[in-house]
GROMACS .gro file of C-alpha atoms in nm:
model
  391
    1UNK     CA    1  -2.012   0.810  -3.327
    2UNK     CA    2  -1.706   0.863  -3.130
    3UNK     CA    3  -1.458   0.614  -3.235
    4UNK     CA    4  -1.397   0.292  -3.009
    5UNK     CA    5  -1.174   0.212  -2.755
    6UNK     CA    6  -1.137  -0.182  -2.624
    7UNK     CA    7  -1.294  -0.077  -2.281
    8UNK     CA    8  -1.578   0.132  -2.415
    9UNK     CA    9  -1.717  -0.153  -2.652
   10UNK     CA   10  -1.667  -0.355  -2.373
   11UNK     CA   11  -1.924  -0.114  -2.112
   12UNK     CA   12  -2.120  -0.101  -2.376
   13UNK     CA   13  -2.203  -0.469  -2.433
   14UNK     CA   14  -2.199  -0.525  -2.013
   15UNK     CA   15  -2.492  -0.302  -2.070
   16UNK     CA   16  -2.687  -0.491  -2.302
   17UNK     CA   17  -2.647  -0.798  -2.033
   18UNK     CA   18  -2.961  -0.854  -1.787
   19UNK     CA   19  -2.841  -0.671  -1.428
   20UNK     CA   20  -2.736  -1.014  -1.297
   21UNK     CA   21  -2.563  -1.165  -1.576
   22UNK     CA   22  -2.341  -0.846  -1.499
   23UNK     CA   23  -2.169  -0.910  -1.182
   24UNK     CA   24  -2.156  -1.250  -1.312
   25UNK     CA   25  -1.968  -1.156  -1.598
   26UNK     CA   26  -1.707  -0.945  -1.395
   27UNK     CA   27  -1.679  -1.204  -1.168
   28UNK     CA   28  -1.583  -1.458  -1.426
   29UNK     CA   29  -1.308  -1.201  -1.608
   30UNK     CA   30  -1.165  -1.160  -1.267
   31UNK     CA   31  -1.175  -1.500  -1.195
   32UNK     CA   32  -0.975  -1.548  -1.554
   33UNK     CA   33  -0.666  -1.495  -1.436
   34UNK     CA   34  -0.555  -1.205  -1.586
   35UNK     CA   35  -0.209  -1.131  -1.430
   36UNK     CA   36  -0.218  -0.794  -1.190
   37UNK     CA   37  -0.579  -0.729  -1.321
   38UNK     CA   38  -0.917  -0.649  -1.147
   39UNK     CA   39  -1.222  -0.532  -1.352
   40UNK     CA   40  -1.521  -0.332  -1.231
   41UNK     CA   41  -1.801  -0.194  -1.414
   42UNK     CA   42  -1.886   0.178  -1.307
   43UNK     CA   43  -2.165   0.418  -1.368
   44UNK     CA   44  -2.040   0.738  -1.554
   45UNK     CA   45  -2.157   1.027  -1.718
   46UNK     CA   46  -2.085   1.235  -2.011
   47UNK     CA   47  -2.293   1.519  -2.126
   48UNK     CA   48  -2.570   1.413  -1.938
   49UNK     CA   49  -2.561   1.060  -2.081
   50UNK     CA   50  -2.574   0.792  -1.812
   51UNK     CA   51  -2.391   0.459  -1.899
   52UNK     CA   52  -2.103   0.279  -1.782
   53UNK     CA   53  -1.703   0.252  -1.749
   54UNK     CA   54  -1.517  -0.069  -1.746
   55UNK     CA   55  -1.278   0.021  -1.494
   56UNK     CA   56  -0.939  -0.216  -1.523
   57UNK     CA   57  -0.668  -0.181  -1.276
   58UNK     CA   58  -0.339  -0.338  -1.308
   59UNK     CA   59  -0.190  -0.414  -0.995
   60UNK     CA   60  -0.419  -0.119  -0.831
   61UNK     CA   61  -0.335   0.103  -1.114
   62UNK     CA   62  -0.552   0.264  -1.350
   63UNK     CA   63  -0.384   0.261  -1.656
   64UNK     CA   64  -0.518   0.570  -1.881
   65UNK     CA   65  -0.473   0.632  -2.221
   66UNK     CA   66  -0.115   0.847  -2.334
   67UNK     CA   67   0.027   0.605  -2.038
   68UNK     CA   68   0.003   0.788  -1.777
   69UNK     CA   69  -0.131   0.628  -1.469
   70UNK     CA   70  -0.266   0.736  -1.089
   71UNK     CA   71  -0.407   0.544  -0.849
   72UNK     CA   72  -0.727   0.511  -0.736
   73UNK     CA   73  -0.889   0.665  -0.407
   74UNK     CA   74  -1.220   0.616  -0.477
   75UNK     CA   75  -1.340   0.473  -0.144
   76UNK     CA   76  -1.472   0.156  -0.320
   77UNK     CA   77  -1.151   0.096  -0.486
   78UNK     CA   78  -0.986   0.130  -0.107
   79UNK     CA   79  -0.915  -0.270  -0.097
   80UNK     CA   80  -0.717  -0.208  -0.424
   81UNK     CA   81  -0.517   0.087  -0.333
   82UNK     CA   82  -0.376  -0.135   0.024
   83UNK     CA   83  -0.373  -0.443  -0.220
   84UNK     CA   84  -0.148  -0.227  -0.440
   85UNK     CA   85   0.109  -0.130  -0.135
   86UNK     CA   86   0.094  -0.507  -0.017
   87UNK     CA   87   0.331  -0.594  -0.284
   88UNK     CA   88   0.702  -0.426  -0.291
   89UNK     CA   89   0.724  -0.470  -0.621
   90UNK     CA   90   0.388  -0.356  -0.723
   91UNK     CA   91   0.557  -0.041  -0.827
   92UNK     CA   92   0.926  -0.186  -0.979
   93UNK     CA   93   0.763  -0.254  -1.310
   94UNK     CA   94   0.781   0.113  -1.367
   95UNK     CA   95   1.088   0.129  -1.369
   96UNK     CA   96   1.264  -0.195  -1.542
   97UNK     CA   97   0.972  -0.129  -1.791
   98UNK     CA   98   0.951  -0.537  -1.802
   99UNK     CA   99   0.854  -0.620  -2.189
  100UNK     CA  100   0.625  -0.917  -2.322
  101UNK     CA  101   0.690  -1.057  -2.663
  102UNK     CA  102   0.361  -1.187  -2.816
  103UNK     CA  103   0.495  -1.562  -2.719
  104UNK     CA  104   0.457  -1.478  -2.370
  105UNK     CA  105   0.132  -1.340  -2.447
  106UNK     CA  106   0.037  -1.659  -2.603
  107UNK     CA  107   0.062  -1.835  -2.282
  108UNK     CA  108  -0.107  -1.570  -2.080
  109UNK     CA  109  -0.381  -1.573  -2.287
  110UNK     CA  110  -0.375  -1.988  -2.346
  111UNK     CA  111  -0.418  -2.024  -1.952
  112UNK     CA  112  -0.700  -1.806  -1.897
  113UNK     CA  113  -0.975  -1.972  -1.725
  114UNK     CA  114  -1.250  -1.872  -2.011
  115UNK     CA  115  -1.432  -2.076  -2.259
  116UNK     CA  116  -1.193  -2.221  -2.535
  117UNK     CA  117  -1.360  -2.017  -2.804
  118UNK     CA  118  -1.337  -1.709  -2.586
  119UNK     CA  119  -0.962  -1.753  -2.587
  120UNK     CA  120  -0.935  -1.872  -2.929
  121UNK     CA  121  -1.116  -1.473  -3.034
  122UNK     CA  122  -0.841  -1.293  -2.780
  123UNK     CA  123  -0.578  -1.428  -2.950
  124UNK     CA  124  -0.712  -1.342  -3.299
  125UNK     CA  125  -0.769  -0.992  -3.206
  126UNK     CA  126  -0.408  -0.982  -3.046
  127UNK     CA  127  -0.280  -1.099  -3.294
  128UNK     CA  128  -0.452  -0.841  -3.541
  129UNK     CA  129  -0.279  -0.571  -3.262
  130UNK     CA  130   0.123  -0.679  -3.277
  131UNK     CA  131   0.085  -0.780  -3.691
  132UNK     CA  132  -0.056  -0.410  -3.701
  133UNK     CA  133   0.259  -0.290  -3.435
  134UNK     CA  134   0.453  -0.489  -3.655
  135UNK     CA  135   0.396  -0.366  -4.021
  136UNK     CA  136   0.373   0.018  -3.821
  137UNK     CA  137   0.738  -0.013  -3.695
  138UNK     CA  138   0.902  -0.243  -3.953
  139UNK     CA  139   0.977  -0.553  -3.721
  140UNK     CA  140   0.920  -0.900  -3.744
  141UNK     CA  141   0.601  -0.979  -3.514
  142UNK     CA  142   0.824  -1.177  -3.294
  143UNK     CA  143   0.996  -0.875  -3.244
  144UNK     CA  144   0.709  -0.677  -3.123
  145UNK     CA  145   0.752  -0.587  -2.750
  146UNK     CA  146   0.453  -0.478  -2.539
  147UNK     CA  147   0.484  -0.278  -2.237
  148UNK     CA  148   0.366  -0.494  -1.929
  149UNK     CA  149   0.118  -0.280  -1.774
  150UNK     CA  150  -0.031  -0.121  -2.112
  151UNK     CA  151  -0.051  -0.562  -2.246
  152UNK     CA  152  -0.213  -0.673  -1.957
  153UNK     CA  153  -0.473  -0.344  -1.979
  154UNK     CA  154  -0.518  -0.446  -2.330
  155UNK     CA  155  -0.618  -0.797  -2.235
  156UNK     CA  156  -0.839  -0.695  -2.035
  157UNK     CA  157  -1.037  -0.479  -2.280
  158UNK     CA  158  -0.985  -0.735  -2.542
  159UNK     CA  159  -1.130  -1.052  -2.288
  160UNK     CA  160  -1.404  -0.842  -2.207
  161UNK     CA  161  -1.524  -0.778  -2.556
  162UNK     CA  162  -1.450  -1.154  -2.654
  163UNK     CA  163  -1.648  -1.332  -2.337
  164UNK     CA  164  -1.922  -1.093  -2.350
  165UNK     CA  165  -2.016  -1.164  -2.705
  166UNK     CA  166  -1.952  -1.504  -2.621
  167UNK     CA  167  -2.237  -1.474  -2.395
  168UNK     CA  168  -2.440  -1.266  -2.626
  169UNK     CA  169  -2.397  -1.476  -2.946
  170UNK     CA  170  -2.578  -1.263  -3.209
  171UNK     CA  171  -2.604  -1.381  -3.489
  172UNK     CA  172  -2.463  -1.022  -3.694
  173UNK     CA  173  -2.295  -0.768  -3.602
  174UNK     CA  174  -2.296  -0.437  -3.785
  175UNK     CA  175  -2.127  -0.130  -3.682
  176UNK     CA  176  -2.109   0.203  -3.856
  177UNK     CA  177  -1.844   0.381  -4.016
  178UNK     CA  178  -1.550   0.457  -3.778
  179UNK     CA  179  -1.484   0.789  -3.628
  180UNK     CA  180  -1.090   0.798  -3.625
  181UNK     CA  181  -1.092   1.181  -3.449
  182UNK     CA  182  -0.837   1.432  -3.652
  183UNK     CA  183  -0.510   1.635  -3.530
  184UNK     CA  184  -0.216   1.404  -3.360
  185UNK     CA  185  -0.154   1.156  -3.095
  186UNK     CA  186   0.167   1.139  -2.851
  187UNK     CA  187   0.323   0.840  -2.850
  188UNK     CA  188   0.642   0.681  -2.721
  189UNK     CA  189   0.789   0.766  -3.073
  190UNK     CA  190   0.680   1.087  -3.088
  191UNK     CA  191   0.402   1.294  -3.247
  192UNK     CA  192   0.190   1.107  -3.509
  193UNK     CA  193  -0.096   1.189  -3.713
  194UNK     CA  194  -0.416   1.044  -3.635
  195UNK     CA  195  -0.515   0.778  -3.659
  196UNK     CA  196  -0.149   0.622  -3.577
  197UNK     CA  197  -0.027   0.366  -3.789
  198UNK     CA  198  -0.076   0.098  -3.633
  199UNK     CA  199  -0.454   0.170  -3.608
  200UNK     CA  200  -0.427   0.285  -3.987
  201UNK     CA  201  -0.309  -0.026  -4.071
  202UNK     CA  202  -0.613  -0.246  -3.877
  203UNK     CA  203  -0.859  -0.027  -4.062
  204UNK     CA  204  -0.737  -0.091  -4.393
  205UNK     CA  205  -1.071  -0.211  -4.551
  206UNK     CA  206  -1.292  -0.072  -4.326
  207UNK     CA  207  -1.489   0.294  -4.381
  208UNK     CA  208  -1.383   0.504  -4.169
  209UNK     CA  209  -1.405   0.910  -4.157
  210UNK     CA  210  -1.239   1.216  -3.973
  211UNK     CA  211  -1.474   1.470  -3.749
  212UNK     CA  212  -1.383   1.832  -3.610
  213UNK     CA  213  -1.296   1.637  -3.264
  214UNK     CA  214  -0.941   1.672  -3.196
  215UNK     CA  215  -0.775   1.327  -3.069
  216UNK     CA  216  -0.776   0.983  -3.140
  217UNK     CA  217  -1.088   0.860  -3.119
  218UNK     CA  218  -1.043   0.467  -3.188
  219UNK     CA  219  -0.737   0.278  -3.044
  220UNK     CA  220  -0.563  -0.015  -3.185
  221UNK     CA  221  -0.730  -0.215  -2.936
  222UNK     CA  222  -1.043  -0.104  -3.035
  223UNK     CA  223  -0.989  -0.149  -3.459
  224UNK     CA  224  -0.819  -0.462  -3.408
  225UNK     CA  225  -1.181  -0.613  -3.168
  226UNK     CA  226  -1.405  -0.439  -3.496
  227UNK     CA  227  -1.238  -0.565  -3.754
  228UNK     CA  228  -1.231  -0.920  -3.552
  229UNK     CA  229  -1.645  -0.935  -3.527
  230UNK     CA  230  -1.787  -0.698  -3.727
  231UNK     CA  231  -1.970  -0.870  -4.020
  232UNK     CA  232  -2.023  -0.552  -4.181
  233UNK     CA  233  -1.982  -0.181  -4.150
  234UNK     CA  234  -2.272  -0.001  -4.281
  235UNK     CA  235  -2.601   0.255  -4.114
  236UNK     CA  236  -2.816   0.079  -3.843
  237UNK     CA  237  -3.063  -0.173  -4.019
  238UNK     CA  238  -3.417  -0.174  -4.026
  239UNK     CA  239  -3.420  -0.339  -3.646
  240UNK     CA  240  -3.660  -0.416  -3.338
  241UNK     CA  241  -3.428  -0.299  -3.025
  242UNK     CA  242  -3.435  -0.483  -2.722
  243UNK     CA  243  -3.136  -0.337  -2.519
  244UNK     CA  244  -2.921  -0.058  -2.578
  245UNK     CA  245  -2.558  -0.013  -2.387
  246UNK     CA  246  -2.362   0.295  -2.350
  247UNK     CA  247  -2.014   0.257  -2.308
  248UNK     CA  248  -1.802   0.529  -2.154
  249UNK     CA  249  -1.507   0.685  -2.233
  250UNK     CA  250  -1.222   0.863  -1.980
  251UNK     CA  251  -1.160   1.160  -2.162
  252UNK     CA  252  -1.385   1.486  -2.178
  253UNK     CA  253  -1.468   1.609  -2.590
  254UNK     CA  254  -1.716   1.833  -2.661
  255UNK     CA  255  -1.953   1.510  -2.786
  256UNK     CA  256  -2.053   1.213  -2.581
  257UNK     CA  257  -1.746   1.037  -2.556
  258UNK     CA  258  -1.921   0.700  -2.552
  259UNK     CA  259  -1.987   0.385  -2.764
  260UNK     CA  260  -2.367   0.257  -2.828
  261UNK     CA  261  -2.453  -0.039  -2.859
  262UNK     CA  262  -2.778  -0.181  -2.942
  263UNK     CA  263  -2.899  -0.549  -2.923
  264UNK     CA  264  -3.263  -0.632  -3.128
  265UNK     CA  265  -3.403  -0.877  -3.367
  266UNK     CA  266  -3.325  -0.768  -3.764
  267UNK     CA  267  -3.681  -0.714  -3.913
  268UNK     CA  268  -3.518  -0.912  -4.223
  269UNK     CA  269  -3.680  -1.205  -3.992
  270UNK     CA  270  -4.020  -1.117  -3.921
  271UNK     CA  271  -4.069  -1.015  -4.266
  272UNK     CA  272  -4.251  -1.261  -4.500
  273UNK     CA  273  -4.001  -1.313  -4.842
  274UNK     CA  274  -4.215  -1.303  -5.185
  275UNK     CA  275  -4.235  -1.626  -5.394
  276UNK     CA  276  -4.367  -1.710  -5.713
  277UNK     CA  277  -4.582  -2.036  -5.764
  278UNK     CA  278  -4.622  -2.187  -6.091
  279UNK     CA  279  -4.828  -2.474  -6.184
  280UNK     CA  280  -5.022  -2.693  -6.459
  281UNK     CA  281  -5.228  -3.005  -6.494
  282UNK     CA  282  -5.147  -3.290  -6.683
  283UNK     CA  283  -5.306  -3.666  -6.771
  284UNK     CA  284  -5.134  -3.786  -7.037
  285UNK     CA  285  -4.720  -3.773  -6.924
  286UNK     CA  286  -4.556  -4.074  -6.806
  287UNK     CA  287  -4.470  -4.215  -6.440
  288UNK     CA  288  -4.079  -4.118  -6.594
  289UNK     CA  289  -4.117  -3.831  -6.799
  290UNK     CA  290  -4.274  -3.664  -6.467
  291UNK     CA  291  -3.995  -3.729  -6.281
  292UNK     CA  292  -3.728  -3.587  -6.532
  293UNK     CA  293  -3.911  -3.289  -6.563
  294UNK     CA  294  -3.949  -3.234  -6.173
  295UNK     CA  295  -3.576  -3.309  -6.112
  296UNK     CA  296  -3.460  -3.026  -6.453
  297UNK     CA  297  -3.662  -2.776  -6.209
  298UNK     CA  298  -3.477  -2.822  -5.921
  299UNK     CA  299  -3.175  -2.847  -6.105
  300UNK     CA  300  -3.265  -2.482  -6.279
  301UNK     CA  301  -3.266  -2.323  -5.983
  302UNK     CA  302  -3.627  -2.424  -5.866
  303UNK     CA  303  -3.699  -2.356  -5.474
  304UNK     CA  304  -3.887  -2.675  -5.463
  305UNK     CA  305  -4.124  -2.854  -5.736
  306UNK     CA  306  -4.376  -3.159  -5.667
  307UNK     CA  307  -4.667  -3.330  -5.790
  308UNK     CA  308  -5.014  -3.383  -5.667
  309UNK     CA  309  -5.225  -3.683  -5.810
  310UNK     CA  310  -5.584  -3.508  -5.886
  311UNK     CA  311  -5.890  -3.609  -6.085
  312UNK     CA  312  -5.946  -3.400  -6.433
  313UNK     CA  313  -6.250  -3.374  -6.649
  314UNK     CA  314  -6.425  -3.693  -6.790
  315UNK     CA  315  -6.280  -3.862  -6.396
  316UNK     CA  316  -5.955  -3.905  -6.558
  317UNK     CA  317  -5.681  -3.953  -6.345
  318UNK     CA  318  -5.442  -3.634  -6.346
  319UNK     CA  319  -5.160  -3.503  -6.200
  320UNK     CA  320  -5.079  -3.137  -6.048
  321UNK     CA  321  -4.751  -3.029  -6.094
  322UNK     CA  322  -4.654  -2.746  -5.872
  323UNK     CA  323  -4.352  -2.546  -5.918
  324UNK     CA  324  -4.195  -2.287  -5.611
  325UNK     CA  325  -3.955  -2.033  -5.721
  326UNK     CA  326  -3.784  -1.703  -5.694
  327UNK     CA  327  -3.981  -1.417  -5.814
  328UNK     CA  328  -3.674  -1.319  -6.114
  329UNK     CA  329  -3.683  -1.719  -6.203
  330UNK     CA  330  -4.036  -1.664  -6.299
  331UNK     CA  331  -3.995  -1.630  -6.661
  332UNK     CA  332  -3.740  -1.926  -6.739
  333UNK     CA  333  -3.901  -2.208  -6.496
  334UNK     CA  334  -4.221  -2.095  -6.705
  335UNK     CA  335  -4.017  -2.205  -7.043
  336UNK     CA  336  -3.897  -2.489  -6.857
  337UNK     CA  337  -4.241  -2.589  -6.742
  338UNK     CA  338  -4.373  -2.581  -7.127
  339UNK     CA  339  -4.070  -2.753  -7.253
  340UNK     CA  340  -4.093  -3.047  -7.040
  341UNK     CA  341  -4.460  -3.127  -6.962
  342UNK     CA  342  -4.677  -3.170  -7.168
  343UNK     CA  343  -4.913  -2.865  -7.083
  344UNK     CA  344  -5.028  -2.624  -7.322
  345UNK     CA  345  -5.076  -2.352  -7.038
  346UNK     CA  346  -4.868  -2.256  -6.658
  347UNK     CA  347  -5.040  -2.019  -6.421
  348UNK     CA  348  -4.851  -1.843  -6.196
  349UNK     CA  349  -4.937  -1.666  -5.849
  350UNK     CA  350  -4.721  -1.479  -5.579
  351UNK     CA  351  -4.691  -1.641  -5.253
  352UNK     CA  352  -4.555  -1.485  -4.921
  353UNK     CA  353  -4.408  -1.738  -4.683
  354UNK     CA  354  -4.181  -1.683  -4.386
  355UNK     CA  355  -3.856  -1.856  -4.333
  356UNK     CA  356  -3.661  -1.955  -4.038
  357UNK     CA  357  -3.270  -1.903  -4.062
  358UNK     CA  358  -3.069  -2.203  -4.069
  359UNK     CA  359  -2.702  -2.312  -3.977
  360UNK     CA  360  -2.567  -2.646  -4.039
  361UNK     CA  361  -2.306  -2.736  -3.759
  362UNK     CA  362  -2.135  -3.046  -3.743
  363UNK     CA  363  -2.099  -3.273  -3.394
  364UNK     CA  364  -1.865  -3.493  -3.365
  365UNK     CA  365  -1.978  -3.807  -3.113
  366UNK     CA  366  -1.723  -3.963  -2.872
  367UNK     CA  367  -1.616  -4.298  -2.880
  368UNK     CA  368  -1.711  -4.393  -2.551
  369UNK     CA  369  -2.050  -4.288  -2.628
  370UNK     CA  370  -2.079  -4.479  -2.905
  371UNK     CA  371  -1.956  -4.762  -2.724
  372UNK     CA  372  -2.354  -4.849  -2.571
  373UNK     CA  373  -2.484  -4.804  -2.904
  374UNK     CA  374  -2.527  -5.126  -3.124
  375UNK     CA  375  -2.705  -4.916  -3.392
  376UNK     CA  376  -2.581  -5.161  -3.717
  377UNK     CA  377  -2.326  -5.002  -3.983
  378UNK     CA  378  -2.230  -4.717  -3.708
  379UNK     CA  379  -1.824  -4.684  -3.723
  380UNK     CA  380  -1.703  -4.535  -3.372
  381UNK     CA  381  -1.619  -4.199  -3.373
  382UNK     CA  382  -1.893  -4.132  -3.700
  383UNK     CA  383  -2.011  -3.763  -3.737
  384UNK     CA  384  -2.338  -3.638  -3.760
  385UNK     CA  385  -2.469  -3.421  -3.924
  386UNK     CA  386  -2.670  -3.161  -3.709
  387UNK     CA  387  -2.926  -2.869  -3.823
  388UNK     CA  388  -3.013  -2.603  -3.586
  389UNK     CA  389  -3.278  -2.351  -3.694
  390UNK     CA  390  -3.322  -2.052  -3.495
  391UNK     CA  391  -3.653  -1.839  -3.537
   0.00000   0.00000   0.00000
């Protein structure tokens, strides 16, 4: 692992995208309307490992980490490097250093042409950034200035990561344990100790571990998008991989300086769960005793109990009762089972059955939809309840 930077997360989930979806997804972050920005996805390699670098250039300047920025002259960034000399005061902001407070981020972000949820994550992982900047340099968060080139290169990053899980909606995200790097990190300040505060203080919670690499290895940017999505930190799962993403640093370490990111199905899935099911005749238990007893079951924890009506010796009339539960359960919805029929013997067998995962989400109908629907008892404006399995 080598840390994680906003725009190497980012490569590394443009990889996982099908080739089209890719210029389609730059297209639509460019199209955002990201002030000064353009985005481009570019092949790079480091130690021999092929993946990609999400390029962002604020008003035809690469901004690089430490602050430093050059222009481009790569011949495919040409129309950027004229675009960049088109405007006289493309290079002003250097020098009045023009500062954003995170209001004026709030409206940046708010007017984005992106999905609503897309914008609604940005913010949330901004905000994890300037509350970080904030506790790091003892101001109130509406004190927190951002340097305009550095915010807007940070939106970027940030957008990126956002719309492209957007698009790739897992439904878990795991990461490892964070590589912070070692030594210290120039800053504005001065010399810190890595990792800087301000990406100490997004961490907090979060396992994370120092190498022999020399730098800092994960960025604000990058802790603050983690700690946003991540539902937990822990090794790489038992997994089926479908695509896997490199994402590419600009500096040069000794390692790979890239991000990997791989997109499969959890085996959890496939796998069939184990279930114990216990069960007993009976023909001489009433129509309402039966019913009590099913209904304790369920109400003892019982995955599901029922009865079946079957035919016991001498052609009496019978009934089946069948009783699903955990494998631990087994024990006490046996006692249960004795206690409240009136069976003098359960017998109990394992069962394997597969399960689809389920989320309940809730839709809200529109009035005017309602309005052609004469269904009786409906108020306008009712919810309904919705359940979406996927398999």
């Amino acid at each position: 692992g080598m840390g994680a930077a906003g725009d190497m997360l980012g490569a590394a989930l443009a990889e996982l995208l099908p080739d089209d979806a890719r210029d389609a997804f730059t297209s639509e972050l460019n199209a955002a309307g990201i002030p000064g920005v353009h985005v481009s996805l570019d092949p790079s390699v480091k130690c021999g490992i092929t993946g990609t670098h999400l390029t962002v250039t604020v008003n035809g300047t690469e901004e690089k980490e430490g602050g430093h920025s050059h222009s481009h002259e790569h011949s495919h960034h040409d129309h950027q490097h004229d675009h960049a000399h088109d405007h006289s005061h493309s290079h002003d902001h250097h020098h009045d250093h023009s500062h954003r407070s995170l209001h004026d981020i709030h409206h940046i972000i708010d007017d984005l042409k992106l999905p609503e949820a897309v914008r609604t994550d940005i913010l949330a992982v901004y905000r994890l950034i300037a509350e970080a900047e904030s506790k790091a340099h003892d101001k109130p968060v509406s004190e927190i200035h951002f340097h305009e080139v550095g915010t807007m290169d940070a939106i970027a990053d940030i957008a990126s990561v956002c719309l492209l899980l957007h698009k790739l909606a897992p439904d878990q995200i795991i990461a490892s344990p964070i590589h912070v790097g070692s030594g210290q990190v120039k800053c504005a300040h001065g010399i810190l100790p890595v990792p800087a505060p301000a990406t100490a203080y997004i961490l907090k919670d979060i396992p994370i571990y120092s190498g022999s690499i020399q730098g800092e290895l994960c960025t604000p940017t990058g802790a603050a998008l983690l700690k946003h999505f991540v539902t937990r930190f822990d090794q790489m799962p038992l997994m089926t991989p479908a695509s896997t993403g490199y994402g590419m640093g600009t500096k040069d370490f000794p390692a790979a300086n890239c991000v990997r990111a791989i997109l499969g199905e959890s085996f959890a899935e496939n796998q069939p769960e184990t279930i114990c099911e216990l069960s007993c005749n009976v023909d001489d238990m009433t129509g309402e005793d039966i019913a009590f007893a099913i209904e304790t079951f369920l109400q003892n924890g019982a995955l599901d109990a029922f009865t079946v009506p079957c035919t016991m010796k001498k052609g009496r009339p019978g009934v089946l009762v069948t009783v699903l539960c955990k494998d631990p359960d087994q024990k006490q919805m046996t006692r249960l089972i004795l206690q409240h029929t009136t069976t003098l013997g359960v017998r109990s067998a394992i069962k394997k059955r597969w399960v689809l995962s389920r989320t309940e989400s809730e839709t809200v109908i529109p009035d005017d939809m309602l309005a052609n629907v004469t269904a009786p008892n409906m108020p306008a404006g009712s919810k309904t309840q919705e359940l979406k399995t996927t398999g």
